[in-house]
C-alpha positions as a Markdown table, in Angstrom:
| # | Residue | x | y | z |
|---|---|---|---|---|
| 1 | Unk | 78.5 | 129.8 | 126.2 |
| 2 | Unk | 80.8 | 126.9 | 125.3 |
| 3 | Unk | 84.2 | 128.4 | 124.8 |
| 4 | Unk | 87.3 | 126.3 | 124.0 |
| 5 | Unk | 90.7 | 127.6 | 125.1 |
| 6 | Unk | 93.2 | 126.8 | 122.4 |
| 7 | Unk | 96.2 | 124.6 | 123.3 |
| 8 | Unk | 99.5 | 124.4 | 121.5 |
| 9 | Unk | 99.2 | 122.5 | 118.3 |
| 10 | Unk | 95.4 | 123.1 | 117.9 |
| 11 | Unk | 93.7 | 124.7 | 114.9 |
| 12 | Unk | 90.1 | 125.3 | 113.8 |
| 13 | Unk | 90.1 | 121.9 | 111.9 |
| 14 | Unk | 91.2 | 119.9 | 114.9 |
| 15 | Unk | 88.9 | 121.7 | 117.3 |
| 16 | Unk | 85.9 | 121.2 | 114.9 |
| 17 | Unk | 86.8 | 117.5 | 114.4 |
| 18 | Unk | 86.8 | 116.8 | 118.1 |
| 19 | Unk | 83.4 | 118.5 | 118.4 |
| 20 | Unk | 81.9 | 116.6 | 115.5 |
| 21 | Unk | 81.6 | 119.8 | 113.4 |
| 22 | Unk | 82.8 | 121.0 | 110.1 |
| 23 | Unk | 85.7 | 123.5 | 110.1 |
| 24 | Unk | 84.0 | 126.1 | 107.9 |
| 25 | Unk | 80.9 | 126.0 | 110.2 |
| 26 | Unk | 83.1 | 126.7 | 113.2 |
| 27 | Unk | 85.3 | 129.3 | 111.6 |
| 28 | Unk | 82.4 | 131.2 | 110.0 |
| 29 | Unk | 80.2 | 131.1 | 113.1 |
| 30 | Unk | 79.1 | 134.7 | 114.1 |
| 31 | Unk | 80.5 | 134.1 | 117.6 |
| 32 | Unk | 84.0 | 133.6 | 116.2 |
| 33 | Unk | 83.9 | 136.7 | 113.9 |
| 34 | Unk | 86.3 | 138.7 | 116.1 |
| 35 | Unk | 88.8 | 135.7 | 116.3 |
| 36 | Unk | 88.6 | 135.3 | 112.5 |
| 37 | Unk | 89.3 | 139.0 | 112.0 |
| 38 | Unk | 92.3 | 138.8 | 114.4 |
| 39 | Unk | 93.9 | 135.6 | 113.2 |
| 40 | Unk | 92.8 | 135.6 | 109.5 |
| 41 | Unk | 94.0 | 132.0 | 109.1 |
| 42 | Unk | 92.1 | 129.1 | 110.7 |
| 43 | Unk | 95.2 | 127.0 | 110.7 |
| 44 | Unk | 97.2 | 129.5 | 112.8 |
| 45 | Unk | 95.8 | 130.1 | 116.3 |
| 46 | Unk | 97.6 | 131.3 | 119.4 |
| 47 | Unk | 97.7 | 129.4 | 122.6 |
| 48 | Unk | 95.0 | 130.8 | 124.9 |
| 49 | Unk | 92.7 | 132.0 | 122.0 |
| 50 | Unk | 89.0 | 131.4 | 122.8 |
| 51 | Unk | 87.0 | 129.6 | 120.2 |
| 52 | Unk | 83.2 | 129.4 | 120.4 |
| 53 | Unk | 82.1 | 125.7 | 119.8 |
| 54 | Unk | 78.4 | 125.4 | 119.5 |
| 55 | Unk | 76.6 | 122.3 | 120.7 |
| 56 | Unk | 76.2 | 119.7 | 118.0 |
| 57 | Unk | 72.5 | 119.4 | 117.0 |
| 58 | Unk | 71.2 | 115.9 | 116.1 |
| 59 | Unk | 70.1 | 115.6 | 112.5 |
| 60 | Unk | 66.7 | 114.3 | 111.9 |
| 61 | Unk | 65.7 | 112.4 | 108.7 |
| 62 | Unk | 62.3 | 111.0 | 107.6 |
| 63 | Unk | 62.5 | 107.5 | 106.2 |
| 64 | Unk | 60.1 | 104.7 | 105.3 |
| 65 | Unk | 59.7 | 101.8 | 107.6 |
| 66 | Unk | 60.7 | 98.3 | 106.6 |
| 67 | Unk | 63.4 | 99.5 | 104.2 |
| 68 | Unk | 67.1 | 99.7 | 104.2 |
| 69 | Unk | 68.6 | 103.2 | 104.1 |
| 70 | Unk | 72.2 | 104.3 | 103.6 |
| 71 | Unk | 73.6 | 107.5 | 105.3 |
| 72 | Unk | 76.9 | 108.9 | 104.3 |
| 73 | Unk | 79.1 | 110.9 | 106.6 |
| 74 | Unk | 80.6 | 114.1 | 105.2 |
| 75 | Unk | 84.3 | 113.8 | 104.5 |
| 76 | Unk | 86.5 | 115.4 | 107.1 |
| 77 | Unk | 90.2 | 114.8 | 106.1 |
| 78 | Unk | 92.5 | 117.7 | 105.6 |
| 79 | Unk | 95.1 | 117.8 | 102.8 |
| 80 | Unk | 98.8 | 118.1 | 103.7 |
| 81 | Unk | 100.7 | 119.6 | 100.8 |
| 82 | Unk | 104.5 | 119.8 | 100.7 |
| 83 | Unk | 106.5 | 121.0 | 97.7 |
| 84 | Unk | 110.1 | 119.6 | 97.3 |
| 85 | Unk | 112.6 | 121.9 | 95.5 |
| 86 | Unk | 116.3 | 121.6 | 94.9 |
| 87 | Unk | 118.9 | 124.3 | 95.9 |
| 88 | Unk | 118.2 | 126.2 | 92.7 |
| 89 | Unk | 114.4 | 126.4 | 93.5 |
| 90 | Unk | 113.5 | 123.8 | 90.8 |
| 91 | Unk | 110.8 | 121.2 | 91.6 |
| 92 | Unk | 112.0 | 117.7 | 92.4 |
| 93 | Unk | 109.7 | 115.7 | 90.2 |
| 94 | Unk | 109.3 | 111.9 | 90.2 |
| 95 | Unk | 111.0 | 111.4 | 93.6 |
| 96 | Unk | 109.9 | 108.5 | 95.7 |
| 97 | Unk | 108.9 | 109.4 | 99.2 |
| 98 | Unk | 107.1 | 108.0 | 102.3 |
| 99 | Unk | 105.1 | 110.0 | 104.7 |
| 100 | Unk | 104.4 | 108.9 | 108.3 |
| 101 | Unk | 101.6 | 110.9 | 109.9 |
| 102 | Unk | 101.0 | 109.8 | 113.5 |
| 103 | Unk | 101.9 | 106.2 | 112.6 |
| 104 | Unk | 100.0 | 106.0 | 109.3 |
| 105 | Unk | 102.4 | 105.6 | 106.4 |
| 106 | Unk | 101.7 | 106.6 | 102.8 |
| 107 | Unk | 104.2 | 106.1 | 99.9 |
| 108 | Unk | 104.2 | 107.9 | 96.6 |
| 109 | Unk | 106.1 | 109.8 | 93.9 |
| 110 | Unk | 106.2 | 113.6 | 93.7 |
| 111 | Unk | 104.3 | 115.3 | 90.9 |
| 112 | Unk | 106.0 | 117.3 | 88.1 |
| 113 | Unk | 105.9 | 120.4 | 90.4 |
| 114 | Unk | 107.5 | 118.5 | 93.3 |
| 115 | Unk | 104.2 | 118.2 | 95.2 |
| 116 | Unk | 103.6 | 115.7 | 98.0 |
| 117 | Unk | 99.9 | 115.6 | 98.8 |
| 118 | Unk | 98.5 | 113.4 | 101.6 |
| 119 | Unk | 95.1 | 113.3 | 103.2 |
| 120 | Unk | 95.4 | 113.5 | 107.0 |
| 121 | Unk | 93.1 | 113.6 | 110.0 |
| 122 | Unk | 92.3 | 117.1 | 111.1 |
| 123 | Unk | 93.8 | 116.5 | 114.6 |
| 124 | Unk | 97.1 | 115.0 | 113.2 |
| 125 | Unk | 100.1 | 116.1 | 115.3 |
| 126 | Unk | 103.3 | 115.1 | 113.5 |
| 127 | Unk | 104.4 | 114.4 | 109.9 |
| 128 | Unk | 107.7 | 112.6 | 109.1 |
| 129 | Unk | 108.7 | 112.8 | 105.4 |
| 130 | Unk | 111.4 | 110.4 | 104.2 |
| 131 | Unk | 113.2 | 110.6 | 100.8 |
| 132 | Unk | 115.5 | 107.8 | 99.8 |
| 133 | Unk | 118.6 | 108.5 | 97.8 |
| 134 | Unk | 118.0 | 108.1 | 94.1 |
| 135 | Unk | 120.1 | 105.7 | 92.2 |
| 136 | Unk | 120.4 | 105.8 | 88.4 |
| 137 | Unk | 122.3 | 103.4 | 86.0 |
| 138 | Unk | 125.2 | 104.8 | 83.9 |
| 139 | Unk | 124.6 | 104.5 | 80.2 |
| 140 | Unk | 128.3 | 104.0 | 79.4 |
| 141 | Unk | 131.2 | 102.9 | 81.6 |
| 142 | Unk | 131.4 | 99.3 | 82.9 |
| 143 | Unk | 131.9 | 99.0 | 86.7 |
| 144 | Unk | 130.5 | 102.4 | 87.6 |
| 145 | Unk | 127.2 | 103.6 | 89.0 |
| 146 | Unk | 125.8 | 107.1 | 89.5 |
| 147 | Unk | 123.9 | 108.7 | 92.3 |
| 148 | Unk | 121.7 | 111.7 | 91.8 |
| 149 | Unk | 122.8 | 114.6 | 94.1 |
| 150 | Unk | 120.3 | 115.6 | 96.8 |
| 151 | Unk | 119.8 | 119.1 | 95.2 |
| 152 | Unk | 119.1 | 117.6 | 91.8 |
| 153 | Unk | 122.0 | 119.4 | 90.2 |
| 154 | Unk | 123.6 | 116.3 | 88.6 |
| 155 | Unk | 125.2 | 112.9 | 89.3 |
| 156 | Unk | 128.2 | 111.7 | 91.2 |
| 157 | Unk | 130.0 | 108.8 | 89.6 |
| 158 | Unk | 131.6 | 106.0 | 91.6 |
| 159 | Unk | 133.7 | 103.0 | 90.7 |
| 160 | Unk | 131.7 | 100.0 | 92.0 |
| 161 | Unk | 134.7 | 97.8 | 92.8 |
| 162 | Unk | 136.6 | 100.5 | 94.7 |
| 163 | Unk | 133.6 | 101.3 | 96.9 |
| 164 | Unk | 133.0 | 97.7 | 97.6 |
| 165 | Unk | 136.6 | 97.3 | 98.7 |
| 166 | Unk | 136.7 | 100.4 | 100.8 |
| 167 | Unk | 134.1 | 100.3 | 103.6 |
| 168 | Unk | 135.2 | 103.6 | 105.0 |
| 169 | Unk | 134.6 | 105.3 | 101.6 |
| 170 | Unk | 131.2 | 103.7 | 101.5 |
| 171 | Unk | 130.3 | 105.1 | 104.9 |
| 172 | Unk | 131.6 | 108.6 | 104.1 |
| 173 | Unk | 130.2 | 109.0 | 100.6 |
| 174 | Unk | 127.0 | 107.0 | 100.5 |
| 175 | Unk | 124.1 | 109.5 | 100.4 |
| 176 | Unk | 121.7 | 109.3 | 103.4 |
| 177 | Unk | 118.0 | 109.2 | 103.6 |
| 178 | Unk | 116.5 | 112.7 | 103.8 |
| 179 | Unk | 114.2 | 113.1 | 106.8 |
| 180 | Unk | 112.0 | 116.1 | 107.5 |
| 181 | Unk | 109.8 | 116.6 | 110.5 |
| 182 | Unk | 106.7 | 118.8 | 110.5 |
| 183 | Unk | 104.9 | 119.7 | 113.7 |
| 184 | Unk | 101.3 | 120.2 | 112.5 |
| 185 | Unk | 99.3 | 123.1 | 113.9 |
| 186 | Unk | 102.1 | 124.5 | 115.9 |
| 187 | Unk | 102.8 | 127.6 | 113.8 |
| 188 | Unk | 102.1 | 130.7 | 116.0 |
| 189 | Unk | 100.4 | 133.9 | 114.7 |
| 190 | Unk | 102.7 | 136.3 | 112.9 |
| 191 | Unk | 101.9 | 139.0 | 115.4 |
| 192 | Unk | 103.8 | 137.1 | 118.1 |
| 193 | Unk | 107.5 | 136.9 | 118.6 |
| 194 | Unk | 107.4 | 133.1 | 118.5 |
| 195 | Unk | 105.6 | 133.3 | 115.2 |
| 196 | Unk | 108.3 | 135.5 | 113.7 |
| 197 | Unk | 111.0 | 133.2 | 115.0 |
| 198 | Unk | 109.3 | 130.1 | 113.6 |
| 199 | Unk | 109.0 | 131.6 | 110.1 |
| 200 | Unk | 112.5 | 132.8 | 110.0 |
| 201 | Unk | 113.8 | 129.4 | 111.1 |
| 202 | Unk | 111.6 | 127.8 | 108.4 |
| 203 | Unk | 113.2 | 130.2 | 105.8 |
| 204 | Unk | 116.7 | 129.2 | 106.9 |
| 205 | Unk | 117.8 | 132.2 | 108.9 |
| 206 | Unk | 120.3 | 131.9 | 111.8 |
| 207 | Unk | 118.3 | 132.6 | 115.0 |
| 208 | Unk | 121.2 | 133.1 | 117.3 |
| 209 | Unk | 120.2 | 136.8 | 117.4 |
| 210 | Unk | 116.6 | 137.7 | 116.5 |
| 211 | Unk | 117.4 | 141.3 | 115.6 |
| 212 | Unk | 120.2 | 140.3 | 113.2 |
| 213 | Unk | 117.9 | 137.6 | 111.7 |
| 214 | Unk | 115.1 | 140.1 | 111.1 |
| 215 | Unk | 117.6 | 142.6 | 109.6 |
| 216 | Unk | 119.0 | 139.9 | 107.3 |
| 217 | Unk | 115.5 | 139.0 | 106.1 |
| 218 | Unk | 114.7 | 142.7 | 105.6 |
| 219 | Unk | 117.9 | 143.1 | 103.5 |
| 220 | Unk | 117.0 | 140.1 | 101.4 |
| 221 | Unk | 113.5 | 141.4 | 100.9 |
| 222 | Unk | 114.6 | 144.8 | 99.8 |
| 223 | Unk | 113.4 | 146.5 | 103.1 |
| 224 | Unk | 115.2 | 148.9 | 105.4 |
| 225 | Unk | 117.4 | 146.5 | 107.6 |
| 226 | Unk | 116.4 | 148.0 | 110.9 |
| 227 | Unk | 116.1 | 144.7 | 112.7 |
| 228 | Unk | 112.7 | 145.7 | 114.0 |
| 229 | Unk | 109.6 | 143.6 | 113.2 |
| 230 | Unk | 107.4 | 146.4 | 112.0 |
| 231 | Unk | 104.0 | 145.8 | 110.2 |
| 232 | Unk | 105.6 | 145.9 | 106.7 |
| 233 | Unk | 108.3 | 143.4 | 107.7 |
| 234 | Unk | 105.7 | 141.0 | 109.2 |
| 235 | Unk | 103.5 | 141.2 | 106.1 |
| 236 | Unk | 106.5 | 140.5 | 103.8 |
| 237 | Unk | 107.7 | 137.7 | 106.1 |
| 238 | Unk | 104.2 | 136.1 | 106.1 |
| 239 | Unk | 104.1 | 136.3 | 102.3 |
| 240 | Unk | 107.6 | 134.8 | 101.9 |
| 241 | Unk | 106.9 | 132.0 | 104.3 |
| 242 | Unk | 103.5 | 131.1 | 102.8 |
| 243 | Unk | 105.1 | 131.0 | 99.3 |
| 244 | Unk | 107.6 | 128.5 | 100.5 |
| 245 | Unk | 105.7 | 126.5 | 103.2 |
């Protein structure tokens, strides 16, 4: 029985891709029913999980001799979706970005809901998202320019001549390119301690003490702040993380 032991960073899509299979065919295979019941999400597997990978069967087609025939391979890309929001939770619309996934760079502009959507290979490993500082002209006021704040809350105004004359001010105040790194396929199951830590980190909690971080999340979620990762806490943490991620 061909069993594949999951390594860190792998998911059903990447395993299926390497085996020349479709993710749904692998995830829904009867031999993987128990794994599907345990993990629930094909994109979140644990290191050491066993995945049944059937042998790929050759496809046979009947065609006429002496003619040209076209065969089309089924599409296999996965979609990477990232929503950009400011500090108030409002979508960052019409923001120019560039995405580098394993060396393949795609540029675009966020949608009205702040969505960044990029087609990626199922076995992609790392995504780097870059957002350049936005610069807007000032309608009135000669010799000034405005820079949109990173959180989208408004503009900071600068006197062009003073900034040009003061290199130190330029270094200190000039907004920097935003850079976010996403490790694809490395999110551990919520049932594991690492999976809990990863989700709390992604939600912005201080992880110097796991119990305190869990308690702070419980308090924010309206739960009893026991600091223990019980079933209710894990469910609420998973829902909160999926709503943001």
